[in-house]
């Protein structure tokens, strides 16, 4: 391509610090180095985890930064030593990389990657540097991906090649929301047929948990949200009933215990709220209930529970990206979507041009949207 090996000037939404609107800036994107891939982003979703950074909930972030971790695009150029990916390929950047070599990658029971620690904690990856510059200032990378930009550069272990015919404005949700929720039910919880599930939080990730619970054959899926406007869509996805904790003036786990003969088999926290996490644990059946923490809680916050709650057989666990090994599974999930094994189109409530990104965040914060897709 004409741009290969050159700096690309393009637009990006730069986050200069917490509690400030994103600003669309002219940035420069350096060419990919060894083992790196430069991607033209075509579509990206807005996930609550991006908003957690904007609102200052995640304090280990270095600014300025380009957020976004749920995108899809087309490879513009590749650095030396990159194999299996070439210019023109459709790809999904992976916020959980899969290097294939680290202790996590080599363990079939883990899906995180030791390489991600570099990117997530200090705002860089790419050999501890960044390829973004704005007004002469170097701008950090977010979650190994940074999709709120026309062009991004990622490591080759942080990108999956997908089917040539994949609709990028839909399958971008396989880059986070859909996969995170769906996998939390089928991989992390391993929901059993006939079981009772409770899903706390009915946003894009929570609705995807419902898809997974339904596929796994749960007999009851109880959707829980403080915003009753979320209930109709949750029922379309497969929730058998929906309830609002605000409608009760007693501990919510007591309400769920009464409804379910003592507690649910699986409780999913898909909000990022410590009190809800504690309530979710208490809502599970004492003898065998499992709680899956999916929501991202503020940095350094702590949840508490009585150890006795675990001695009777409860389990508490968490999952990132739904427990899927990213490079292996993202291409397959894209094909499954194209073969209509599941439908994620209903997660998309809004579409906006990239320049209206702040409007997209307002729709999320006001509870009006599930997923807004930005097109670039
Ligand atoms: P979104 O904000 O769309 O959904 C959250 C839902 O929770 C909304 O419908 C709210 O109305 C509801 N809610 C808020 N407070 C309460 C409450 N106290 N009780 C009941 N309901 C409430 O968020 P999302 O679906 O995009 O993301 C959900 C969480 O998942 C969020 O914390 C995000 O950061 C996290 C996440 C995790 C991962 C992972 O890999 N584990 C990846 N991406 C996002
Ligand atoms: Zn996400
Ligand atoms: Zn690894």
GROMACS .gro file of C-alpha atoms and ligand atoms in nm:
model
  422
    1UNK     CA    1   0.000   0.000   0.000
    2UNK     CA    2   0.104   0.360  -0.060
    3UNK     CA    3   0.122   0.420   0.315
    4UNK     CA    4   0.344   0.118   0.395
    5UNK     CA    5   0.649   0.217   0.595
    6UNK     CA    6   0.526   0.576   0.636
    7UNK     CA    7   0.375   0.769   0.923
    8UNK     CA    8  -0.005   0.793   0.880
    9UNK     CA    9  -0.184   1.112   0.983
   10UNK     CA   10  -0.542   1.040   1.091
   11UNK     CA   11  -0.816   1.118   1.344
   12UNK     CA   12  -0.837   0.965   1.689
   13UNK     CA   13  -1.041   1.024   2.004
   14UNK     CA   14  -0.781   1.114   2.266
   15UNK     CA   15  -0.851   1.081   2.638
   16UNK     CA   16  -0.637   1.346   2.813
   17UNK     CA   17  -0.743   1.250   3.165
   18UNK     CA   18  -1.035   1.127   3.375
   19UNK     CA   19  -1.366   1.318   3.377
   20UNK     CA   20  -1.288   1.507   3.056
   21UNK     CA   21  -1.468   1.453   2.727
   22UNK     CA   22  -1.269   1.279   2.457
   23UNK     CA   23  -1.140   1.512   2.189
   24UNK     CA   24  -1.108   1.420   1.823
   25UNK     CA   25  -0.748   1.503   1.736
   26UNK     CA   26  -0.515   1.476   1.440
   27UNK     CA   27  -0.261   1.213   1.539
   28UNK     CA   28   0.037   1.046   1.380
   29UNK     CA   29   0.061   0.668   1.373
   30UNK     CA   30   0.411   0.530   1.319
   31UNK     CA   31   0.465   0.224   1.097
   32UNK     CA   32   0.457  -0.118   1.263
   33UNK     CA   33   0.790  -0.253   1.388
   34UNK     CA   34   0.904  -0.614   1.413
   35UNK     CA   35   0.607  -0.841   1.506
   36UNK     CA   36   0.356  -0.554   1.485
   37UNK     CA   37   0.048  -0.494   1.271
   38UNK     CA   38  -0.103  -0.160   1.164
   39UNK     CA   39  -0.481  -0.176   1.125
   40UNK     CA   40  -0.741   0.056   0.968
   41UNK     CA   41  -1.024   0.038   1.223
   42UNK     CA   42  -1.364   0.014   1.050
   43UNK     CA   43  -1.603  -0.024   1.344
   44UNK     CA   44  -1.578  -0.024   1.722
   45UNK     CA   45  -1.821  -0.073   2.007
   46UNK     CA   46  -1.823   0.128   2.329
   47UNK     CA   47  -1.789  -0.099   2.635
   48UNK     CA   48  -1.836   0.002   2.999
   49UNK     CA   49  -1.467  -0.076   3.063
   50UNK     CA   50  -1.372   0.224   2.843
   51UNK     CA   51  -1.608   0.437   3.051
   52UNK     CA   52  -1.448   0.308   3.374
   53UNK     CA   53  -1.125   0.477   3.256
   54UNK     CA   54  -1.305   0.799   3.161
   55UNK     CA   55  -1.475   0.823   3.499
   56UNK     CA   56  -1.147   0.758   3.684
   57UNK     CA   57  -1.243   0.415   3.828
   58UNK     CA   58  -0.924   0.256   3.699
   59UNK     CA   59  -0.635   0.443   3.852
   60UNK     CA   60  -0.349   0.243   3.697
   61UNK     CA   61  -0.401   0.413   3.359
   62UNK     CA   62  -0.144   0.654   3.210
   63UNK     CA   63  -0.270   0.953   3.016
   64UNK     CA   64  -0.305   1.067   2.747
   65UNK     CA   65  -0.442   0.747   2.604
   66UNK     CA   66  -0.650   0.618   2.314
   67UNK     CA   67  -0.922   0.392   2.455
   68UNK     CA   68  -1.138   0.130   2.281
   69UNK     CA   69  -1.100  -0.249   2.293
   70UNK     CA   70  -1.398  -0.381   2.094
   71UNK     CA   71  -1.310  -0.309   1.733
   72UNK     CA   72  -1.265  -0.468   1.393
   73UNK     CA   73  -1.071  -0.353   1.090
   74UNK     CA   74  -0.850  -0.426   0.792
   75UNK     CA   75  -0.474  -0.472   0.803
   76UNK     CA   76  -0.290  -0.178   0.638
   77UNK     CA   77   0.064  -0.310   0.677
   78UNK     CA   78   0.269  -0.553   0.884
   79UNK     CA   79   0.613  -0.530   1.039
   80UNK     CA   80   0.892  -0.779   0.976
   81UNK     CA   81   0.857  -1.134   1.116
   82UNK     CA   82   0.475  -1.125   1.108
   83UNK     CA   83   0.335  -1.452   0.979
   84UNK     CA   84  -0.023  -1.552   0.899
   85UNK     CA   85  -0.151  -1.193   0.865
   86UNK     CA   86  -0.115  -0.976   0.555
   87UNK     CA   87  -0.236  -0.636   0.430
   88UNK     CA   88  -0.605  -0.649   0.332
   89UNK     CA   89  -0.697  -0.916   0.590
   90UNK     CA   90  -0.999  -0.852   0.810
   91UNK     CA   91  -0.898  -0.869   1.176
   92UNK     CA   92  -1.016  -0.821   1.533
   93UNK     CA   93  -0.763  -0.673   1.782
   94UNK     CA   94  -0.745  -0.880   2.102
   95UNK     CA   95  -0.748  -0.708   2.443
   96UNK     CA   96  -0.643  -1.043   2.588
   97UNK     CA   97  -0.349  -1.147   2.370
   98UNK     CA   98  -0.237  -1.503   2.313
   99UNK     CA   99   0.139  -1.521   2.272
  100UNK     CA  100   0.130  -1.899   2.283
  101UNK     CA  101   0.449  -1.920   2.488
  102UNK     CA  102   0.388  -1.789   2.840
  103UNK     CA  103   0.280  -1.991   3.144
  104UNK     CA  104  -0.087  -1.886   3.099
  105UNK     CA  105  -0.094  -1.955   2.725
  106UNK     CA  106   0.059  -2.300   2.779
  107UNK     CA  107  -0.204  -2.389   3.042
  108UNK     CA  108  -0.527  -2.515   2.883
  109UNK     CA  109  -0.723  -2.393   3.187
  110UNK     CA  110  -0.613  -2.029   3.151
  111UNK     CA  111  -0.698  -1.776   2.880
  112UNK     CA  112  -0.502  -1.471   2.989
  113UNK     CA  113  -0.151  -1.400   2.865
  114UNK     CA  114   0.151  -1.278   3.058
  115UNK     CA  115   0.223  -1.035   2.772
  116UNK     CA  116  -0.094  -0.841   2.851
  117UNK     CA  117   0.038  -0.731   3.187
  118UNK     CA  118   0.277  -0.501   3.005
  119UNK     CA  119   0.008  -0.332   2.798
  120UNK     CA  120  -0.264  -0.307   3.059
  121UNK     CA  121  -0.060  -0.169   3.342
  122UNK     CA  122   0.155   0.099   3.188
  123UNK     CA  123  -0.033   0.202   2.877
  124UNK     CA  124   0.211   0.062   2.629
  125UNK     CA  125   0.284  -0.267   2.466
  126UNK     CA  126   0.473  -0.279   2.140
  127UNK     CA  127   0.810  -0.337   2.310
  128UNK     CA  128   0.722  -0.092   2.588
  129UNK     CA  129   0.649   0.201   2.362
  130UNK     CA  130   0.359   0.346   2.163
  131UNK     CA  131   0.313   0.430   1.796
  132UNK     CA  132   0.075   0.723   1.860
  133UNK     CA  133   0.179   1.091   1.873
  134UNK     CA  134  -0.050   1.392   1.913
  135UNK     CA  135   0.079   1.751   1.907
  136UNK     CA  136   0.428   1.613   1.964
  137UNK     CA  137   0.318   1.422   2.276
  138UNK     CA  138   0.336   1.046   2.285
  139UNK     CA  139  -0.010   0.893   2.346
  140UNK     CA  140  -0.050   0.561   2.527
  141UNK     CA  141  -0.210   0.242   2.403
  142UNK     CA  142  -0.504   0.089   2.593
  143UNK     CA  143  -0.555  -0.281   2.660
  144UNK     CA  144  -0.323  -0.388   2.374
  145UNK     CA  145  -0.583  -0.260   2.125
  146UNK     CA  146  -0.679   0.117   2.116
  147UNK     CA  147  -0.966   0.112   1.869
  148UNK     CA  148  -1.096   0.471   1.903
  149UNK     CA  149  -0.872   0.579   1.616
  150UNK     CA  150  -0.874   0.545   1.238
  151UNK     CA  151  -0.545   0.354   1.257
  152UNK     CA  152  -0.390   0.156   1.541
  153UNK     CA  153  -0.080  -0.060   1.581
  154UNK     CA  154  -0.091  -0.382   1.782
  155UNK     CA  155   0.143  -0.672   1.852
  156UNK     CA  156   0.094  -0.973   1.628
  157UNK     CA  157  -0.006  -1.182   1.934
  158UNK     CA  158  -0.288  -0.928   1.994
  159UNK     CA  159  -0.477  -0.967   1.668
  160UNK     CA  160  -0.685  -1.243   1.507
  161UNK     CA  161  -0.745  -1.282   1.134
  162UNK     CA  162  -1.114  -1.343   1.066
  163UNK     CA  163  -1.331  -1.453   0.770
  164UNK     CA  164  -1.303  -1.233   0.459
  165UNK     CA  165  -1.681  -1.185   0.441
  166UNK     CA  166  -1.735  -1.100   0.811
  167UNK     CA  167  -1.949  -0.786   0.862
  168UNK     CA  168  -1.708  -0.573   1.066
  169UNK     CA  169  -1.981  -0.346   1.207
  170UNK     CA  170  -2.131  -0.650   1.383
  171UNK     CA  171  -1.843  -0.884   1.462
  172UNK     CA  172  -1.652  -0.607   1.638
  173UNK     CA  173  -1.866  -0.713   1.938
  174UNK     CA  174  -1.683  -1.047   1.933
  175UNK     CA  175  -1.378  -0.839   2.032
  176UNK     CA  176  -1.527  -0.794   2.380
  177UNK     CA  177  -1.895  -0.768   2.484
  178UNK     CA  178  -2.045  -1.076   2.323
  179UNK     CA  179  -1.751  -1.308   2.385
  180UNK     CA  180  -1.698  -1.191   2.744
  181UNK     CA  181  -2.059  -1.256   2.841
  182UNK     CA  182  -2.123  -1.572   2.639
  183UNK     CA  183  -1.798  -1.736   2.753
  184UNK     CA  184  -1.860  -1.645   3.118
  185UNK     CA  185  -2.165  -1.873   3.104
  186UNK     CA  186  -2.032  -2.158   2.893
  187UNK     CA  187  -1.660  -2.164   2.987
  188UNK     CA  188  -1.621  -2.002   3.328
  189UNK     CA  189  -1.945  -2.119   3.492
  190UNK     CA  190  -2.002  -2.423   3.269
  191UNK     CA  191  -2.376  -2.376   3.325
  192UNK     CA  192  -2.554  -2.713   3.342
  193UNK     CA  193  -2.884  -2.796   3.170
  194UNK     CA  194  -3.184  -2.737   3.397
  195UNK     CA  195  -3.000  -2.497   3.629
  196UNK     CA  196  -3.114  -2.161   3.769
  197UNK     CA  197  -2.905  -1.857   3.671
  198UNK     CA  198  -2.915  -1.498   3.795
  199UNK     CA  199  -2.757  -1.225   3.581
  200UNK     CA  200  -2.690  -0.899   3.766
  201UNK     CA  201  -2.661  -0.617   3.509
  202UNK     CA  202  -2.835  -0.630   3.170
  203UNK     CA  203  -2.595  -0.428   2.953
  204UNK     CA  204  -2.420  -0.566   2.646
  205UNK     CA  205  -2.209  -0.807   2.849
  206UNK     CA  206  -2.495  -0.921   3.077
  207UNK     CA  207  -2.726  -0.989   2.781
  208UNK     CA  208  -2.448  -1.198   2.628
  209UNK     CA  209  -2.429  -1.398   2.953
  210UNK     CA  210  -2.801  -1.467   2.901
  211UNK     CA  211  -2.731  -1.594   2.548
  212UNK     CA  212  -2.473  -1.835   2.695
  213UNK     CA  213  -2.703  -1.953   2.978
  214UNK     CA  214  -2.978  -2.024   2.726
  215UNK     CA  215  -2.747  -2.217   2.493
  216UNK     CA  216  -2.629  -2.419   2.795
  217UNK     CA  217  -2.989  -2.518   2.870
  218UNK     CA  218  -3.060  -2.326   3.192
  219UNK     CA  219  -3.423  -2.372   3.297
  220UNK     CA  220  -3.454  -2.029   3.461
  221UNK     CA  221  -3.257  -1.715   3.379
  222UNK     CA  222  -3.336  -1.431   3.616
  223UNK     CA  223  -3.234  -1.089   3.481
  224UNK     CA  224  -3.162  -0.824   3.746
  225UNK     CA  225  -3.119  -0.453   3.682
  226UNK     CA  226  -3.200  -0.124   3.855
  227UNK     CA  227  -3.314   0.011   3.515
  228UNK     CA  228  -3.644  -0.159   3.422
  229UNK     CA  229  -3.610  -0.032   3.065
  230UNK     CA  230  -3.358  -0.315   3.018
  231UNK     CA  231  -3.611  -0.592   3.089
  232UNK     CA  232  -3.791  -0.625   2.755
  233UNK     CA  233  -3.469  -0.681   2.563
  234UNK     CA  234  -3.338  -0.925   2.829
  235UNK     CA  235  -3.653  -1.135   2.782
  236UNK     CA  236  -3.601  -1.135   2.405
  237UNK     CA  237  -3.253  -1.276   2.470
  238UNK     CA  238  -3.388  -1.552   2.695
  239UNK     CA  239  -3.437  -1.418   3.048
  240UNK     CA  240  -3.735  -1.607   3.191
  241UNK     CA  241  -3.810  -1.329   3.443
  242UNK     CA  242  -3.666  -0.989   3.531
  243UNK     CA  243  -3.658  -0.809   3.863
  244UNK     CA  244  -3.546  -0.475   4.003
  245UNK     CA  245  -3.373  -0.478   4.344
  246UNK     CA  246  -3.514  -0.129   4.407
  247UNK     CA  247  -3.864  -0.280   4.428
  248UNK     CA  248  -3.773  -0.454   4.755
  249UNK     CA  249  -3.687  -0.312   5.094
  250UNK     CA  250  -3.507  -0.621   5.225
  251UNK     CA  251  -3.174  -0.782   5.136
  252UNK     CA  252  -3.199  -0.884   4.773
  253UNK     CA  253  -3.045  -1.229   4.824
  254UNK     CA  254  -3.343  -1.313   5.047
  255UNK     CA  255  -3.576  -1.226   4.760
  256UNK     CA  256  -3.385  -1.452   4.523
  257UNK     CA  257  -3.371  -1.733   4.784
  258UNK     CA  258  -3.749  -1.725   4.814
  259UNK     CA  259  -3.796  -1.728   4.439
  260UNK     CA  260  -3.562  -2.024   4.385
  261UNK     CA  261  -3.604  -2.261   4.678
  262UNK     CA  262  -3.291  -2.145   4.858
  263UNK     CA  263  -3.072  -1.975   4.598
  264UNK     CA  264  -2.953  -1.985   4.239
  265UNK     CA  265  -2.704  -2.231   4.091
  266UNK     CA  266  -2.506  -1.960   3.909
  267UNK     CA  267  -2.489  -1.586   3.978
  268UNK     CA  268  -2.309  -1.353   3.736
  269UNK     CA  269  -2.204  -1.004   3.843
  270UNK     CA  270  -2.187  -0.801   3.522
  271UNK     CA  271  -2.180  -0.446   3.660
  272UNK     CA  272  -1.855  -0.387   3.849
  273UNK     CA  273  -2.025  -0.298   4.180
  274UNK     CA  274  -1.878  -0.439   4.503
  275UNK     CA  275  -2.209  -0.449   4.691
  276UNK     CA  276  -2.372  -0.635   4.405
  277UNK     CA  277  -2.081  -0.881   4.399
  278UNK     CA  278  -2.139  -0.956   4.769
  279UNK     CA  279  -2.512  -0.989   4.713
  280UNK     CA  280  -2.449  -1.223   4.418
  281UNK     CA  281  -2.244  -1.458   4.638
  282UNK     CA  282  -2.517  -1.468   4.903
  283UNK     CA  283  -2.777  -1.533   4.632
  284UNK     CA  284  -2.623  -1.864   4.532
  285UNK     CA  285  -2.745  -2.193   4.680
  286UNK     CA  286  -2.539  -2.271   4.992
  287UNK     CA  287  -2.450  -2.626   4.893
  288UNK     CA  288  -2.326  -2.582   4.538
  289UNK     CA  289  -2.375  -2.226   4.404
  290UNK     CA  290  -2.117  -2.060   4.182
  291UNK     CA  291  -2.058  -1.686   4.147
  292UNK     CA  292  -1.879  -1.550   3.841
  293UNK     CA  293  -1.733  -1.200   3.868
  294UNK     CA  294  -1.737  -1.043   3.521
  295UNK     CA  295  -1.777  -0.673   3.609
  296UNK     CA  296  -1.464  -0.461   3.650
  297UNK     CA  297  -1.457  -0.309   4.000
  298UNK     CA  298  -1.266   0.013   4.076
  299UNK     CA  299  -0.891  -0.035   4.126
  300UNK     CA  300  -0.801  -0.144   4.484
  301UNK     CA  301  -1.163  -0.193   4.593
  302UNK     CA  302  -1.229  -0.500   4.808
  303UNK     CA  303  -1.527  -0.729   4.842
  304UNK     CA  304  -1.600  -0.923   5.160
  305UNK     CA  305  -1.784  -1.243   5.242
  306UNK     CA  306  -1.790  -1.486   5.532
  307UNK     CA  307  -1.548  -1.773   5.470
  308UNK     CA  308  -1.820  -1.997   5.613
  309UNK     CA  309  -2.022  -1.918   5.301
  310UNK     CA  310  -1.763  -2.111   5.103
  311UNK     CA  311  -1.720  -2.407   5.338
  312UNK     CA  312  -2.058  -2.546   5.247
  313UNK     CA  313  -1.959  -2.569   4.881
  314UNK     CA  314  -1.999  -2.230   4.719
  315UNK     CA  315  -1.748  -2.120   4.453
  316UNK     CA  316  -1.643  -1.767   4.361
  317UNK     CA  317  -1.447  -1.713   4.042
  318UNK     CA  318  -1.381  -1.453   3.779
  319UNK     CA  319  -1.321  -1.448   3.406
  320UNK     CA  320  -1.172  -1.215   3.149
  321UNK     CA  321  -1.291  -1.238   2.789
  322UNK     CA  322  -1.524  -1.521   2.890
  323UNK     CA  323  -1.239  -1.764   2.941
  324UNK     CA  324  -1.177  -1.792   2.565
  325UNK     CA  325  -0.819  -1.822   2.440
  326UNK     CA  326  -0.842  -1.526   2.208
  327UNK     CA  327  -0.641  -1.605   1.895
  328UNK     CA  328  -0.775  -1.961   1.884
  329UNK     CA  329  -1.141  -1.880   1.937
  330UNK     CA  330  -1.219  -1.537   1.790
  331UNK     CA  331  -1.201  -1.659   1.425
  332UNK     CA  332  -1.426  -1.955   1.514
  333UNK     CA  333  -1.679  -1.734   1.693
  334UNK     CA  334  -1.692  -1.508   1.385
  335UNK     CA  335  -1.771  -1.813   1.167
  336UNK     CA  336  -2.030  -1.933   1.421
  337UNK     CA  337  -2.197  -1.592   1.401
  338UNK     CA  338  -2.192  -1.602   1.020
  339UNK     CA  339  -2.345  -1.953   1.035
  340UNK     CA  340  -2.621  -1.810   1.259
  341UNK     CA  341  -2.529  -2.018   1.566
  342UNK     CA  342  -2.604  -1.709   1.775
  343UNK     CA  343  -2.737  -1.363   1.706
  344UNK     CA  344  -2.559  -1.060   1.841
  345UNK     CA  345  -2.733  -0.801   1.621
  346UNK     CA  346  -2.990  -0.731   1.894
  347UNK     CA  347  -2.709  -0.607   2.121
  348UNK     CA  348  -2.664  -0.312   1.886
  349UNK     CA  349  -2.907  -0.035   1.978
  350UNK     CA  350  -2.727   0.263   1.820
  351UNK     CA  351  -2.491   0.341   1.535
  352UNK     CA  352  -2.300   0.667   1.522
  353UNK     CA  353  -2.023   0.818   1.313
  354UNK     CA  354  -1.691   0.811   1.497
  355UNK     CA  355  -1.693   1.191   1.554
  356UNK     CA  356  -1.999   1.151   1.781
  357UNK     CA  357  -1.813   0.927   2.025
  358UNK     CA  358  -1.897   1.143   2.328
  359UNK     CA  359  -2.267   1.111   2.241
  360UNK     CA  360  -2.211   0.734   2.242
  361UNK     CA  361  -2.072   0.750   2.597
  362UNK     CA  362  -2.368   0.965   2.706
  363UNK     CA  363  -2.609   0.704   2.567
  364UNK     CA  364  -2.430   0.436   2.771
  365UNK     CA  365  -2.426   0.640   3.092
  366UNK     CA  366  -2.792   0.741   3.065
  367UNK     CA  367  -2.889   0.373   3.024
  368UNK     CA  368  -3.043   0.439   2.680
  369UNK     CA  369  -2.803   0.221   2.480
  370UNK     CA  370  -2.683  -0.137   2.508
  371UNK     CA  371  -2.411  -0.119   2.246
  372UNK     CA  372  -2.335   0.179   2.026
  373UNK     CA  373  -2.126   0.096   1.720
  374UNK     CA  374  -1.903   0.376   1.592
  375UNK     CA  375  -1.816   0.358   1.224
  376UNK     CA  376  -1.493   0.509   1.098
  377LIG     P1  377  -2.341  -0.156   3.095
  377LIG     O1  378  -2.318  -0.030   3.167
  377LIG     O2  379  -2.396  -0.153   2.956
  377LIG     O3  380  -2.437  -0.252   3.180
  377LIG     C1  381  -2.442  -0.251   3.320
  377LIG     C2  382  -2.588  -0.268   3.364
  377LIG     O4  383  -2.591  -0.274   3.506
  377LIG     C3  384  -2.678  -0.151   3.324
  377LIG     O5  385  -2.793  -0.200   3.257
  377LIG     C4  386  -2.715  -0.084   3.457
  377LIG     O6  387  -2.847  -0.032   3.458
  377LIG     C5  388  -2.702  -0.202   3.554
  377LIG     N1  389  -2.674  -0.162   3.693
  377LIG     C6  390  -2.593  -0.062   3.737
  377LIG     N2  391  -2.589  -0.061   3.873
  377LIG     C7  392  -2.669  -0.162   3.913
  377LIG     C8  393  -2.706  -0.214   4.042
  377LIG     N3  394  -2.657  -0.161   4.155
  377LIG     N4  395  -2.789  -0.320   4.047
  377LIG     C9  396  -2.839  -0.376   3.933
  377LIG     N5  397  -2.810  -0.331   3.809
  377LIG    C10  398  -2.725  -0.227   3.800
  377LIG     O7  399  -2.200  -0.232   3.096
  377LIG     P2  400  -2.140  -0.349   3.003
  377LIG     O8  401  -2.244  -0.454   2.983
  377LIG     O9  402  -2.070  -0.291   2.887
  377LIG    O10  403  -2.027  -0.405   3.101
  377LIG    C11  404  -2.062  -0.467   3.224
  377LIG    C12  405  -1.940  -0.488   3.312
  377LIG    O11  406  -1.853  -0.582   3.249
  377LIG    C13  407  -1.857  -0.361   3.334
  377LIG    O12  408  -1.810  -0.357   3.468
  377LIG    C14  409  -1.742  -0.380   3.238
  377LIG    O13  410  -1.630  -0.306   3.277
  377LIG    C15  411  -1.722  -0.529   3.252
  377LIG    C16  412  -1.635  -0.591   3.146
  377LIG    C17  413  -1.562  -0.701   3.180
  377LIG    C18  414  -1.482  -0.762   3.086
  377LIG    C19  415  -1.410  -0.888   3.121
  377LIG    O14  416  -1.333  -0.941   3.036
  377LIG     N6  417  -1.429  -0.942   3.241
  377LIG    C20  418  -1.472  -0.709   2.958
  377LIG     N7  419  -1.544  -0.599   2.926
  377LIG    C21  420  -1.626  -0.540   3.016
  378LIG    ZN1  421  -1.516  -0.475   2.736
  379LIG    ZN1  422   0.094  -1.567   2.651
   0.00000   0.00000   0.00000
